[in-house]
Every structure is written in structure tokens, then in C-alpha cells.
């Protein structure tokens, strides 16, 4: 078993699906000759040729629209947004065309739209966003946010095989910082299943994406004080693993909802509503949210550091909640 | 009043299609008109159709003339005034009427309304309201044909107003860059809702836009079905043999309001008068009569047959069940085990 980075895991996942299924192809900007802005599709042009790794004009709506058209005719397109931020340019095709076809006229749209999201690399307001909630609010779509190399590979494969449109947000901060040994055999990570990253007794943290590591680092510190965190990595936001969240909350009786996305309309709000509807009597303290503030993602290091939820935030809130 | 709208010379049709095709064209144009008459002037006013109703009265030649010779494995992305496309592709009158009346047997099982019909088994792609969205989708359909070395073609329809959308430009550009087998057909009916053409674009013709994308753009008289058929046949043949997409601008006129609730008070009366003279069905009936392919009696018989077919379909569709309320929850995602 070789050690594989998160970015390489995505590449392998797409590559293997392309080897296995000739309906799978990649379409996006600079994905061919250049191999993608972050090299997710490096080497694919040489292996699969220009009609399966398609360099396009700068036309996000066109890219997703073309993916939809090809999917209608039986293909399995993987559309790359060079940065997840640019998915706003394709919003209409995703939310009105792709998301609603099956419901309206029974036409499944098996496309994947993927792109690098998230901050921590000083990308500024247009290269650091977490646009997942625009799509979580759209019935008909699936939305996944892998945090580990294993999940990155397993979820891209599941997304490509899925009969419905899947929005796949990879976290660019994790691309080369996260690595692990991956099995050599074919595996998928089912969409809609959470993973428990750390078992614990005192407080549940529900999170996803790069914040999984923030929570893990905080757990290491808090362990020294005898505070035992349970960390749930959602992996999929739509659909999400409600039972995993509720089971954990029923066990620990306290919950922190943590994400890098901004607060208003963020996934934490949705989770808080569900927990209070379905596990209220198990709660021994208030549901706490730790999120980015309601601002664009700023550029300058002190501003961005302020913006992103930190290990110290988790430690502080966990202590408060533990003492409650 | 601007009536000299065929600013460029039209290419005169060189040959007529075979007689059988000509007669089919007449049938489908008349069927379209009668069906839409019933939908807009009868069923809608009787409260049997709720929501919006858009018809293509006066524009029937465009969908019929361009779709009549397509192969079953070609794809069509109609817009909201292209009823003829559905009929020619084989969607039944009953399915269409059930769709308009929100029945479970309609093309969308009551999930969507009016022209928003699709059927993958007929390679008919359902329109979404967002004008111009079907243009990049058609480009992708063409791309999938080209990638697999198939000699299939896609037809994509839209109005003049839709050509102002960004998606239209992205899709047209991509289609041209990839040289995909797609024929883009604009029904330029001079108005987008209440907005006249000169408020829509600073160029004279929609076809002028094609040049900017390196695509041939042809202007034809959209009320002359033979001209439509001729231009579409050439463009389809060209696309099928690997020479890439083309844009056909069909000059026409919307002989109604934008939708059933709109009295078109903003359209100068003389314009309606001018275009009434150029009615595509009357002109074509004249042509066929002159060529001895039909007679006034045969035309009347054809009309009776069409009325009968539609009466029957309305009766059947009216008896069709409405969806169950809980069907609301179905089919958001794939519900089977294997697709
Ligand atoms: C993106 C978008 N904006 C607005 C509308 C509302 N709308 C529906 S039809 C229409 C006019 C369309 O004009 P055109 O494209 O010329 O087609 P026509 O109706 O004349 O056939 C408008 C504004 C819409 N459907 N989609």
C-alpha cells in the first residue's frame, strides 16, 4: 500500500472510473494539456485523449450545460470548476436544469460537478468560498465534502456512479496536507454516510471538510483536561446521516456544530433544528455553533485567520459546554 | 411599422420535399394550430388548464419544417412555441393534453406544466423556463454524439429574446469551438413578451450574432415551410457530415399575446394585419392546391379528421386521473436499484 495524498486520491478515483466505464469523461477549463489548476487531471489527456479530457472555453454554465446534455444521451460527465467559487456562474444549470429533470420528466442526470473549495491558503474572497449550502438547499442534488484521502477517492467514485447529480466539494487546504495509505482494491464510500473520527463520551462535534482536523486537534488538547470529544465527520451534506448525528447526541448529551462556512443559513442551523426536534430531551446543554462570521472570506493573513474557526475556538466552546 | 424584415436575400428553395413529406407537413401544422387553439381558447378559458399557456400561433412552420425529416435517434430541444416538435416526435395528443391538464398520465405526471414536456425514449429534452438554458445542453448533446463518432444531430430551438441570455452565448460558442452536430433554430417573432426586437439587440438580425462565433447564420422566411425545411435540411446534413453547427433565423410573428392572459395591446394592429396575410398554413395550402396535391375539399376533410382526433384525446385526458397528493414526494432522486 502506498501513501496517497488527498489530491492524488481524487485523481485516482476519476482515473479508475474512466478506465472502467467509457461513458465517463472530464470537461472543464485547463483540465487537459495543463492537467487542471491543481493537477487533479494530470496525465489523463495522454491516457484518454482529447475527447475524454475536454478543455473548454471559460464558460461554467456552458460546461455544466454540456455535461447535462451529454448525460441525457447516456454519458457520465465529470465537470470541473477551476475553483468552487466559480460554480455561481453555473448555478442556474445546476439548480434548475440538472436538479429538476428527474422530478419533472424522469430523466436522471448522472453528472458530477467538482471543484476546490475552502480557505486557509490566502485565496481571498473569490478563491476560498464554501458554496455548499446553495446546493444543499436544492432538492434533486447530492452534496459531498470529503475530508480524508480515503473518502476523497471513495466519494468521487460513488459520485461518478450515482444516477443523480452530485456536487463534490474538495477542500483545497487538504490537497497535499492530508495523506494516508489507501487499499489497492476498488472501493467506494457511500453517499449519505457519516464517519466517526474519534469516539468520545462527553461532547459530540459534528463537522465536515477541513474542520475535521480542527476538531481532532482540539480533542487532543481537551483530552489532557479530561474532556472527551466524539467527532462526527458528515462527509455528505445532502443527503446527510441523521441517525449518526442523533445517536451520538443521545449518547453524549452535548453537541457542538462546527463548519468553515459562514453562520447564517449554514449547515449548523439545519442540524440544530433537527437535533432540537428529534433529540431535545437528551440535551444537557445548549446546542453550540462554531462557524465563520457572516462576511466574505478576507485575504490578508490576520483577517483570514480571524475568519476561519480555530482549534482555540473549539477548546473554548467545549470547556464552556462541558461545565454547563 | 417595420415589415421589411427579410433584410438579406433568402436562399430560394431548390427542390421541394417528396409529396408525402409535404402532406405530412400540412397535417402537423394544422394539428398544431388546432391543438393550440383548443388549449388556449377553449380548455384554458374553461378553467380546465391552470397556470400559464403559451402557443405558437403563426409560427407552426418552424418546428414542423425543421423536425419533419429528423431521424428517431436525433435529439430535439424544443422551446415554448414548438408544439410541432412534440407531435412529430410521436408524443401522443392524449399525453400532451393530460400534461396541460395536470394529469398523472401527462408527460411529467403532473409535476410540471404546459410545454415543459420531455421523453428520453424519443430523444425529446424537456424545456426549463430559464430561456437559453437549452443551448449549452444541446451543445453537450452534440458533444456526446461527436465523442462517440455517432452521426446523430441535435436541434435546439429558442426565441429572439433568449439570444440575449449569457447561457445562449456560452452554448453557441462552445458548440462552435467543438464543431458539434447541432442546428440552432431561432423563431424571431419580433417580440419577447412586450419587448420589441430593437430593445433586445442592437444588431439587425439574430443571425448576425452567428458570425461572431464562427458559425454560419442564415435568415429565412419562417412562415414559408418549404424554406424552413430547405434550410434545416442543409444545416442538418452539414452537421451530420461533421461540418459543425449552424444557426437558422426564422423571421416570423407571434399571432397572439405572449401567453393566454396577454391581449398584446402593445403590438401595433397593422403588424397583425401584415402577418395575417403571410399565414404559414394558408400559404402552404395554396401551394399544395396549386400543385394539385390537395383540394379545398381534402383540406376540409383533413381538418375534420384533426378535430376528431383532438376531441377524442381531450375526452380521454379529461378522464385520466390526477396525481395523488403524496406523489409530490416521489422521484426527487433515483428510487430504483439499478438504472
Ligand atoms: C431567463 C428568463 N427570464 C425571463 C423569463 C420570462 N419570459 C418567459 S417567455 C419571455 C419572452 C421570451 O421571448 P423570446 O425568447 O423571444 O421567445 P418568444 O416568447 O417570443 O417565442 C420571458 C421574458 C424566462 N422564462 N426566462
XYZ file of C-alpha atoms and ligand atoms in Angstrom:
689
model
C 0.000 0.000 0.000
C 1.323 3.404 -0.986
C 0.802 6.689 0.830
C -1.596 8.781 -1.222
C -2.422 12.470 -0.903
C -5.972 13.781 -0.952
C -5.496 15.361 -4.377
C -3.953 12.192 -5.780
C -6.832 10.197 -4.339
C -9.322 12.251 -6.341
C -7.207 11.795 -9.443
C -7.026 8.050 -8.928
C -10.751 7.829 -8.355
C -11.591 9.595 -11.593
C -8.902 7.695 -13.469
C -10.127 4.302 -12.326
C -13.727 5.111 -13.203
C -12.610 6.246 -16.661
C -10.709 3.005 -17.170
C -13.726 1.005 -16.102
C -16.505 2.889 -17.863
C -16.022 4.537 -21.229
C -19.048 6.770 -20.643
C -17.065 8.705 -18.036
C -15.296 11.824 -19.252
C -13.912 15.055 -17.810
C -14.856 18.520 -19.010
C -13.527 21.825 -17.711
C -11.051 24.649 -18.064
C -7.369 23.743 -18.387
C -8.027 20.141 -17.441
C -6.324 18.638 -20.497
C -2.936 19.936 -21.556
C -2.334 21.589 -18.209
C -3.817 18.796 -16.131
C -6.036 21.114 -14.091
C -5.146 24.129 -11.959
C -4.429 21.782 -9.036
C -3.328 18.837 -11.198
C -6.332 16.686 -10.398
C -6.458 15.550 -14.029
C -2.710 15.374 -14.674
C -1.734 12.741 -17.200
C -5.283 11.987 -18.242
C -5.053 13.658 -21.630
C -2.166 11.370 -22.598
C -4.041 8.305 -21.426
C -7.600 9.073 -22.531
C -7.297 11.565 -25.389
C -8.867 14.933 -26.089
C -12.440 13.695 -26.362
C -12.445 12.346 -22.826
C -10.478 15.147 -21.189
C -12.045 18.176 -22.724
C -10.551 21.651 -22.387
C -13.308 24.222 -22.687
C -13.706 27.959 -23.048
C -14.271 29.897 -19.813
C -17.956 29.087 -19.620
C -19.011 27.484 -16.355
C -22.660 27.478 -17.322
C -21.694 26.069 -20.699
C -19.585 23.360 -19.068
C -22.362 22.208 -16.768
C -24.986 22.562 -19.502
C -22.858 20.457 -21.834
C -22.386 17.884 -19.103
C -26.154 17.723 -18.666
C -26.707 17.280 -22.402
C -24.128 14.508 -22.599
C -25.619 12.831 -19.528
C -29.045 12.879 -21.157
C -27.523 10.948 -24.030
C -26.069 8.298 -21.735
C -22.671 9.687 -20.747
C -21.209 10.116 -17.238
C -19.561 13.531 -17.250
C -17.315 14.901 -14.528
C -17.321 18.697 -14.801
C -14.546 20.643 -13.121
C -14.984 24.129 -11.743
C -11.454 25.523 -11.597
C -12.337 26.923 -8.180
C -15.573 26.038 -6.434
C -16.254 29.777 -6.234
C -16.986 29.857 -9.962
C -19.835 27.436 -9.522
C -22.018 30.515 -9.035
C -21.676 31.083 -12.793
C -23.239 27.655 -13.358
C -25.848 27.998 -10.637
C -28.830 28.021 -12.954
C -27.838 24.959 -14.954
C -27.215 23.034 -11.736
C -30.229 24.099 -9.710
C -32.834 24.466 -12.439
C -31.779 22.042 -15.123
C -29.815 19.214 -13.533
C -31.596 19.129 -10.189
C -35.131 19.042 -11.528
C -35.034 16.785 -14.583
C -35.762 13.539 -12.796
C -38.610 15.035 -10.802
C -40.161 16.707 -13.826
C -39.825 14.110 -16.538
C -37.969 11.133 -15.170
C -34.656 11.931 -16.812
C -31.787 11.186 -14.455
C -28.771 13.471 -14.795
C -25.741 11.464 -13.639
C -23.205 14.279 -13.598
C -20.543 15.217 -11.098
C -19.636 18.879 -10.660
C -16.480 19.149 -8.625
C -14.113 21.870 -7.573
C -11.726 23.098 -4.906
C -13.435 24.964 -2.096
C -12.414 26.389 1.253
C -9.900 28.779 2.756
C -6.618 28.727 4.601
C -4.466 29.409 1.564
C -4.952 33.202 1.321
C -7.070 32.899 -1.766
C -9.245 35.872 -0.894
C -12.964 36.399 -1.427
C -13.154 34.575 -4.777
C -10.864 31.600 -4.283
C -11.775 30.454 -0.778
C -15.519 30.109 -0.564
C -17.599 27.275 0.794
C -20.603 27.348 -1.531
C -22.169 24.080 -0.363
C -25.342 25.484 1.130
C -26.631 26.975 -2.130
C -26.841 23.405 -3.329
C -27.860 21.725 -0.094
C -30.961 23.879 -0.402
C -31.768 22.355 -3.800
C -33.769 19.123 -3.777
C -32.576 16.796 -6.506
C -28.882 17.388 -5.898
C -26.461 15.476 -3.725
C -23.620 17.312 -1.998
C -20.459 15.742 -0.593
C -17.426 17.240 1.193
C -14.698 14.654 1.808
C -12.058 15.237 4.499
C -9.675 12.300 4.052
C -7.833 10.793 1.110
C -9.820 7.583 1.520
C -13.107 9.476 1.388
C -11.906 11.699 -1.423
C -11.350 8.631 -3.563
C -14.318 6.645 -2.354
C -16.721 9.539 -2.720
C -15.588 10.629 -6.178
C -16.139 7.061 -7.353
C -19.542 6.902 -5.689
C -20.417 10.288 -7.191
C -19.477 9.185 -10.703
C -21.557 6.017 -10.349
C -24.519 7.824 -8.823
C -27.601 8.176 -11.050
C -28.274 11.726 -9.800
C -26.285 14.966 -9.983
C -23.602 15.155 -7.304
C -21.777 18.321 -6.277
C -18.374 17.327 -4.967
C -16.542 19.942 -2.921
C -12.918 19.044 -2.356
C -11.054 21.156 0.176
C -8.007 22.774 -1.356
C -6.252 23.175 2.016
C -6.220 19.412 2.323
C -4.945 18.636 -1.199
C -1.354 17.970 -0.244
C -1.505 18.242 3.535
C -3.555 15.114 4.059
C -2.350 11.677 3.057
C -2.813 8.079 4.027
C -2.329 4.568 2.783
C -5.160 3.504 0.534
C -6.280 -0.011 -0.268
C -5.355 -1.119 -3.758
C -8.695 -2.738 -4.498
C -11.776 -0.967 -5.801
C -13.806 0.714 -3.066
C -16.472 3.383 -2.764
C -17.680 5.466 0.152
C -21.466 5.531 0.133
C -23.017 8.970 -0.230
C -25.052 9.885 2.844
C -22.956 8.036 5.459
C -21.021 9.835 8.172
C -17.792 8.596 9.782
C -16.936 8.743 13.463
C -13.411 10.136 13.523
C -12.993 9.897 17.263
C -15.078 8.091 19.783
C -15.794 10.044 22.928
C -18.176 10.330 25.835
C -18.620 13.972 26.764
C -19.419 16.196 23.795
C -20.291 15.472 20.169
C -18.752 17.632 17.484
C -20.473 17.415 14.118
C -18.354 18.781 11.303
C -17.039 18.158 7.780
C -14.229 19.132 5.425
C -11.049 20.714 6.763
C -12.711 21.421 10.112
C -12.464 17.708 10.914
C -8.784 18.332 11.619
C -9.502 21.419 13.700
C -11.809 19.298 15.829
C -9.259 16.479 16.112
C -6.532 18.883 17.218
C -8.852 20.390 19.810
C -9.775 16.912 21.050
C -6.083 16.145 21.680
C -5.753 19.249 23.856
C -9.019 18.701 25.678
C -8.142 15.096 26.404
C -5.456 16.393 28.741
C -8.175 18.113 30.761
C -10.335 15.015 30.786
C -12.843 16.293 28.221
C -13.614 13.508 25.791
C -14.910 14.621 22.370
C -16.741 12.458 19.876
C -16.123 13.721 16.345
C -18.517 13.027 13.532
C -17.371 13.769 10.006
C -20.540 14.112 7.944
C -18.785 13.526 4.580
C -22.130 14.057 2.805
C -24.387 17.017 3.463
C -27.180 16.049 1.111
C -28.362 13.509 1.970
C -26.781 13.538 5.432
C -26.523 10.838 8.057
C -29.154 11.978 10.506
C -29.031 8.797 12.542
C -25.291 9.043 13.138
C -25.738 12.577 14.476
C -28.740 11.758 16.651
C -27.178 8.559 18.016
C -24.098 10.443 19.088
C -26.039 13.306 20.642
C -28.222 10.866 22.543
C -25.057 9.347 23.953
C -23.027 12.447 24.844
C -25.977 14.785 25.503
C -24.000 17.815 24.354
C -23.242 18.989 20.868
C -21.071 21.496 19.020
C -21.729 22.114 15.343
C -18.599 23.230 13.552
C -18.082 24.396 9.988
C -15.911 26.679 7.908
C -18.905 28.107 6.059
C -20.498 31.279 7.371
C -23.146 31.104 10.048
C -26.474 32.372 8.715
C -28.023 29.668 6.590
C -25.091 27.356 7.277
C -25.500 23.618 7.792
C -25.175 24.020 11.566
C -28.515 25.782 11.684
C -30.207 22.888 9.939
C -28.557 20.389 12.264
C -29.555 22.417 15.320
C -33.174 22.360 14.211
C -33.159 18.611 13.674
C -31.433 17.896 16.974
C -33.912 20.014 18.888
C -36.830 18.422 17.063
C -35.698 14.852 17.495
C -33.325 14.697 20.472
C -34.321 17.640 22.640
C -34.922 15.587 25.750
C -31.412 14.158 25.529
C -29.686 17.522 25.621
C -27.889 18.610 28.803
C -26.789 21.950 27.417
C -27.363 24.415 24.615
C -26.562 23.441 21.048
C -23.455 25.462 20.193
C -22.318 26.595 16.753
C -18.780 27.414 15.713
C -18.645 28.830 12.204
C -17.053 31.559 10.170
C -18.521 35.019 10.740
C -21.034 36.382 8.240
C -18.527 38.099 5.976
C -16.856 37.305 2.668
C -13.615 35.331 3.067
C -10.935 38.015 3.551
C -7.457 37.852 2.073
C -4.815 39.290 4.435
C -3.449 36.656 6.843
C -4.658 38.248 10.119
C -8.122 38.715 8.617
C -8.358 35.219 7.211
C -7.089 33.726 10.438
C -9.783 35.618 12.288
C -12.375 34.392 9.811
C -11.614 30.672 9.966
C -12.779 28.699 13.005
C -9.729 27.727 15.060
C -8.650 25.000 17.471
C -8.772 27.584 20.264
C -12.429 28.354 19.431
C -13.320 24.694 19.747
C -11.417 24.367 23.022
C -13.121 27.435 24.486
C -16.633 26.416 23.495
C -16.074 22.807 24.576
C -14.910 23.923 28.015
C -17.973 26.137 28.389
C -20.295 23.389 27.314
C -18.549 20.772 29.448
C -19.004 22.968 32.509
C -22.652 23.565 31.739
C -44.080 49.800 -38.976
C -41.157 47.589 -39.838
C -42.244 44.899 -42.200
C -39.237 44.539 -44.450
C -37.629 42.111 -42.122
C -36.055 39.745 -44.568
C -33.074 42.035 -44.688
C -30.905 39.579 -46.506
C -31.783 37.681 -49.619
C -33.266 34.368 -48.787
C -31.896 31.320 -50.498
C -34.708 30.161 -52.758
C -35.591 26.527 -52.118
C -34.207 24.489 -54.905
C -36.262 21.359 -54.625
C -39.442 20.539 -52.805
C -39.543 17.570 -50.442
C -41.388 14.455 -51.630
C -45.175 14.703 -51.819
C -45.635 12.508 -48.759
C -43.493 14.892 -46.705
C -45.444 17.877 -47.997
C -48.722 16.328 -46.932
C -47.302 15.336 -43.544
C -46.183 18.912 -43.067
C -49.675 20.169 -43.735
C -51.118 17.677 -41.269
C -48.706 18.573 -38.497
C -49.079 22.320 -38.989
C -52.843 22.101 -38.918
C -52.760 19.691 -35.989
C -50.533 22.093 -34.073
C -52.818 25.008 -34.743
C -55.991 23.227 -33.791
C -54.460 21.680 -30.686
C -53.170 25.029 -29.507
C -56.475 26.677 -30.350
C -58.260 24.201 -28.109
C -55.675 24.615 -25.378
C -55.603 28.405 -25.393
C -59.102 29.393 -26.462
C -61.148 26.542 -25.060
C -59.641 24.473 -22.284
C -57.806 27.368 -20.666
C -60.869 29.605 -20.754
C -62.998 26.780 -19.413
C -60.672 26.593 -16.423
C -59.557 23.100 -17.340
C -55.982 24.217 -17.732
C -54.456 26.195 -14.882
C -51.261 28.232 -14.851
C -49.587 29.637 -17.937
C -50.346 28.804 -21.565
C -48.066 29.781 -24.458
C -48.818 28.966 -28.053
C -47.033 29.323 -31.350
C -49.887 30.544 -33.493
C -48.467 31.768 -36.785
C -45.135 30.041 -36.181
C -46.136 26.456 -36.899
C -43.922 26.139 -39.962
C -40.739 26.397 -37.927
C -40.910 23.322 -35.699
C -42.723 21.262 -38.313
C -40.471 22.170 -41.226
C -37.276 21.562 -39.280
C -38.242 18.352 -37.434
C -40.117 16.513 -40.159
C -37.073 14.777 -41.635
C -35.166 14.041 -38.446
C -34.139 10.524 -37.598
C -35.541 8.894 -34.495
C -32.089 8.842 -32.902
C -31.575 12.562 -33.429
C -32.331 14.761 -30.420
C -34.612 17.763 -30.116
C -34.541 20.525 -27.509
C -37.744 22.462 -28.136
C -38.661 25.796 -26.642
C -42.091 27.071 -25.624
C -43.638 27.644 -29.058
C -42.614 24.409 -30.757
C -45.591 22.124 -30.289
C -44.989 20.603 -33.705
C -41.750 19.074 -32.456
C -43.584 17.025 -29.832
C -46.189 15.850 -32.296
C -43.677 14.839 -34.933
C -41.516 13.010 -32.409
C -44.544 10.926 -31.530
C -45.798 12.301 -28.265
C -49.491 11.490 -28.317
C -52.248 14.072 -28.192
C -53.561 12.415 -25.079
C -50.209 12.640 -23.285
C -49.898 16.292 -24.290
C -53.432 17.192 -23.204
C -53.023 15.255 -19.968
C -49.846 17.250 -19.390
C -51.711 20.540 -19.821
C -54.486 19.367 -17.529
C -52.064 18.276 -14.816
C -52.930 14.593 -15.073
C -50.854 11.721 -13.822
C -50.697 10.446 -17.398
C -49.131 13.653 -18.695
C -45.538 13.785 -19.856
C -44.430 14.982 -16.420
C -47.074 13.160 -14.357
C -48.384 16.485 -13.140
C -45.001 17.659 -11.889
C -44.634 20.406 -14.486
C -46.897 22.311 -16.814
C -47.555 23.081 -20.484
C -44.606 22.897 -22.894
C -42.253 21.508 -20.279
C -42.503 18.036 -21.728
C -39.757 15.570 -22.443
C -39.330 11.939 -23.266
C -35.882 10.410 -23.453
C -37.148 7.437 -25.433
C -37.997 9.959 -28.158
C -34.828 11.994 -27.579
C -37.029 14.928 -26.652
C -35.444 17.101 -23.993
C -37.803 18.974 -21.690
C -37.509 22.737 -21.711
C -36.850 24.623 -18.478
C -38.323 28.084 -18.112
C -34.921 29.732 -17.939
C -34.653 30.866 -21.533
C -31.469 29.892 -23.289
C -30.570 27.115 -20.857
C -31.224 24.506 -23.507
C -28.442 25.918 -25.709
C -25.422 24.641 -23.716
C -27.365 21.440 -23.088
C -27.790 20.969 -26.833
C -24.075 21.643 -27.258
C -23.413 18.824 -24.796
C -25.770 16.508 -26.629
C -23.867 17.244 -29.822
C -20.599 16.739 -27.978
C -21.697 13.302 -26.807
C -22.530 12.357 -30.407
C -19.195 13.584 -31.657
C -17.188 11.887 -28.880
C -18.710 8.554 -29.769
C -18.394 9.020 -33.505
C -22.166 8.876 -33.979
C -23.742 10.620 -36.961
C -26.643 11.943 -34.911
C -27.738 15.558 -34.844
C -29.425 17.745 -32.239
C -31.888 20.523 -32.989
C -32.206 23.343 -30.487
C -34.992 25.936 -30.512
C -35.332 29.372 -28.916
C -36.856 32.786 -29.452
C -35.154 36.065 -30.263
C -35.315 37.144 -26.629
C -33.448 34.074 -25.422
C -30.452 35.076 -27.521
C -29.738 37.866 -25.034
C -29.011 35.368 -22.245
C -25.448 34.584 -21.273
C -26.143 30.870 -21.472
C -27.126 31.262 -25.102
C -23.748 32.819 -25.889
C -21.792 30.270 -23.860
C -23.594 27.409 -25.521
C -23.315 28.749 -29.069
C -19.621 29.468 -28.569
C -18.910 26.023 -27.156
C -20.856 24.328 -29.922
C -18.799 26.205 -32.479
C -15.450 25.663 -30.768
C -16.120 21.915 -30.568
C -17.746 21.828 -34.016
C -20.570 19.693 -32.732
C -23.530 18.488 -34.803
C -26.188 20.899 -33.548
C -28.566 23.054 -35.548
C -29.803 26.095 -33.665
C -33.161 27.407 -34.747
C -34.397 30.819 -33.711
C -38.002 31.781 -34.096
C -37.637 35.529 -34.393
C -41.206 36.574 -33.803
C -40.171 40.207 -33.234
C -41.284 40.314 -29.639
C -40.157 38.877 -26.356
C -43.225 39.234 -24.184
C -43.831 43.002 -24.679
C -40.249 43.840 -25.638
C -39.678 44.521 -29.330
C -36.565 43.309 -31.092
C -34.764 46.664 -31.091
C -34.865 46.641 -27.302
C -33.452 43.154 -27.324
C -30.414 43.618 -29.528
C -28.505 46.359 -31.319
C -27.825 44.175 -34.333
C -30.410 43.858 -37.052
C -30.707 40.105 -37.124
C -30.216 37.255 -34.709
C -28.225 35.574 -37.459
C -25.707 38.419 -37.276
C -24.695 37.018 -33.926
C -23.621 33.737 -35.502
C -20.745 35.356 -37.329
C -19.135 36.404 -34.057
C -18.931 32.737 -33.122
C -17.625 31.480 -36.432
C -20.863 29.758 -37.270
C -22.948 30.162 -40.403
C -26.116 32.138 -39.785
C -28.911 32.019 -42.310
C -32.035 34.143 -42.428
C -35.185 32.672 -43.849
C -38.862 33.388 -44.071
C -40.115 31.376 -41.132
C -43.661 31.448 -42.466
C -42.626 29.525 -45.552
C -42.401 25.916 -44.504
C -40.548 24.883 -47.624
C -37.880 27.473 -46.861
C -37.651 26.204 -43.300
C -37.394 22.615 -44.465
C -34.783 23.512 -47.046
C -32.549 25.471 -44.693
C -32.921 22.919 -41.905
C -32.179 20.025 -44.253
C -28.998 21.654 -45.452
C -27.876 22.535 -41.933
C -28.724 19.072 -40.607
C -26.863 17.398 -43.455
C -23.890 19.653 -42.887
C -23.868 18.906 -39.157
C -24.334 15.190 -39.718
C -21.358 15.032 -42.008
C -19.081 16.634 -39.438
C -19.007 20.266 -40.526
C -20.317 21.658 -37.273
C -23.222 23.723 -36.036
C -25.301 26.330 -37.806
C -27.844 28.941 -36.816
C -31.061 29.474 -38.722
C -33.067 32.577 -38.023
C -36.702 32.178 -38.981
C -38.435 35.529 -39.340
C -41.969 35.145 -38.151
C -44.598 36.737 -35.979
C -46.388 35.790 -32.786
C -50.063 35.981 -33.746
C -51.253 36.126 -30.120
C -50.224 37.693 -26.862
C -47.204 36.340 -25.085
C -49.424 33.971 -23.163
C -53.103 33.301 -22.759
C -53.541 36.157 -20.282
C -51.876 38.772 -22.526
C -54.005 40.678 -25.077
C -50.894 42.019 -26.878
C -52.227 45.573 -26.688
C -48.662 46.798 -27.198
C -48.422 45.295 -30.701
C -49.494 47.699 -33.476
C -52.609 46.392 -35.134
C -51.116 46.744 -38.626
C -48.437 44.243 -37.749
C -51.014 41.580 -37.097
C -52.711 42.520 -40.378
C -49.452 42.328 -42.281
C -48.574 38.915 -40.917
C -52.043 37.528 -41.262
C -51.531 37.827 -44.994
C -48.485 35.631 -44.610
C -50.049 32.902 -42.543
C -47.835 29.818 -42.961
C -50.726 27.371 -43.161
C -52.825 29.285 -45.672
C -49.800 29.876 -47.845
C -48.896 26.230 -47.782
C -52.440 25.114 -48.510
C -52.345 27.394 -51.527
C -49.039 25.940 -52.671
C -50.250 22.361 -52.345
C -53.517 23.170 -54.082
C -51.691 24.892 -56.935
C -49.500 21.851 -57.342
C -52.508 19.560 -57.383
C -51.520 17.794 -54.155
C -54.669 18.720 -52.348
C -58.060 20.330 -52.854
C -60.272 22.565 -50.723
C -62.438 19.512 -50.007
C -59.469 17.409 -48.966
C -58.282 20.222 -46.707
C -61.703 20.354 -45.097
C -61.638 16.598 -44.594
C -58.196 16.840 -43.050
C -59.495 19.478 -40.658
C -62.400 17.224 -39.679
C -60.039 14.361 -39.023
C -57.851 16.566 -36.853
C -60.849 17.865 -34.914
C -61.951 14.311 -34.298
C -58.511 13.187 -33.115
C -58.320 16.090 -30.715
C -61.861 15.626 -29.431
C -61.074 12.041 -28.625
C -57.811 12.905 -26.933
C -59.440 15.635 -24.823
C -62.149 13.253 -23.681
C -59.583 10.622 -22.759
C -57.273 13.067 -20.990
C -60.141 14.588 -19.026
C -60.947 11.159 -17.675
C -57.330 10.499 -16.786
C -56.548 10.573 -13.077
C -54.951 13.486 -11.304
C -51.798 12.634 -9.382
C -52.048 11.549 -5.766
C -51.032 14.386 -3.412
C -48.235 12.269 -1.990
C -46.756 11.870 -5.491
C -45.291 15.272 -4.629
C -42.609 13.409 -2.704
C -41.689 10.955 -5.439
C -38.834 10.929 -7.912
C -36.672 13.672 -6.479
C -33.900 11.090 -6.607
C -33.493 7.751 -8.286
C -35.698 5.296 -6.421
C -34.847 2.004 -8.083
C -31.970 -0.346 -7.517
C -30.232 -0.106 -10.856
C -30.622 2.412 -13.653
C -34.325 33.719 -18.057
C -35.754 34.073 -18.187
N -36.156 35.344 -17.937
C -37.452 35.689 -18.078
C -38.388 34.766 -18.439
C -39.873 35.153 -18.604
N -40.239 35.037 -20.017
C -40.848 33.932 -20.497
S -41.024 33.956 -22.150
C -40.339 35.508 -22.256
C -40.160 36.143 -23.589
C -39.381 35.238 -24.473
O -39.093 35.854 -25.685
P -38.413 35.059 -26.844
O -37.198 34.363 -26.363
O -38.239 35.986 -27.982
O -39.449 33.930 -27.201
P -40.944 34.119 -27.635
O -41.771 34.050 -26.398
O -41.071 35.419 -28.342
O -41.219 32.979 -28.537
C -39.960 35.956 -20.993
C -39.346 37.272 -20.723
C -37.945 33.442 -18.641
N -38.779 32.457 -18.953
N -36.622 33.129 -18.518
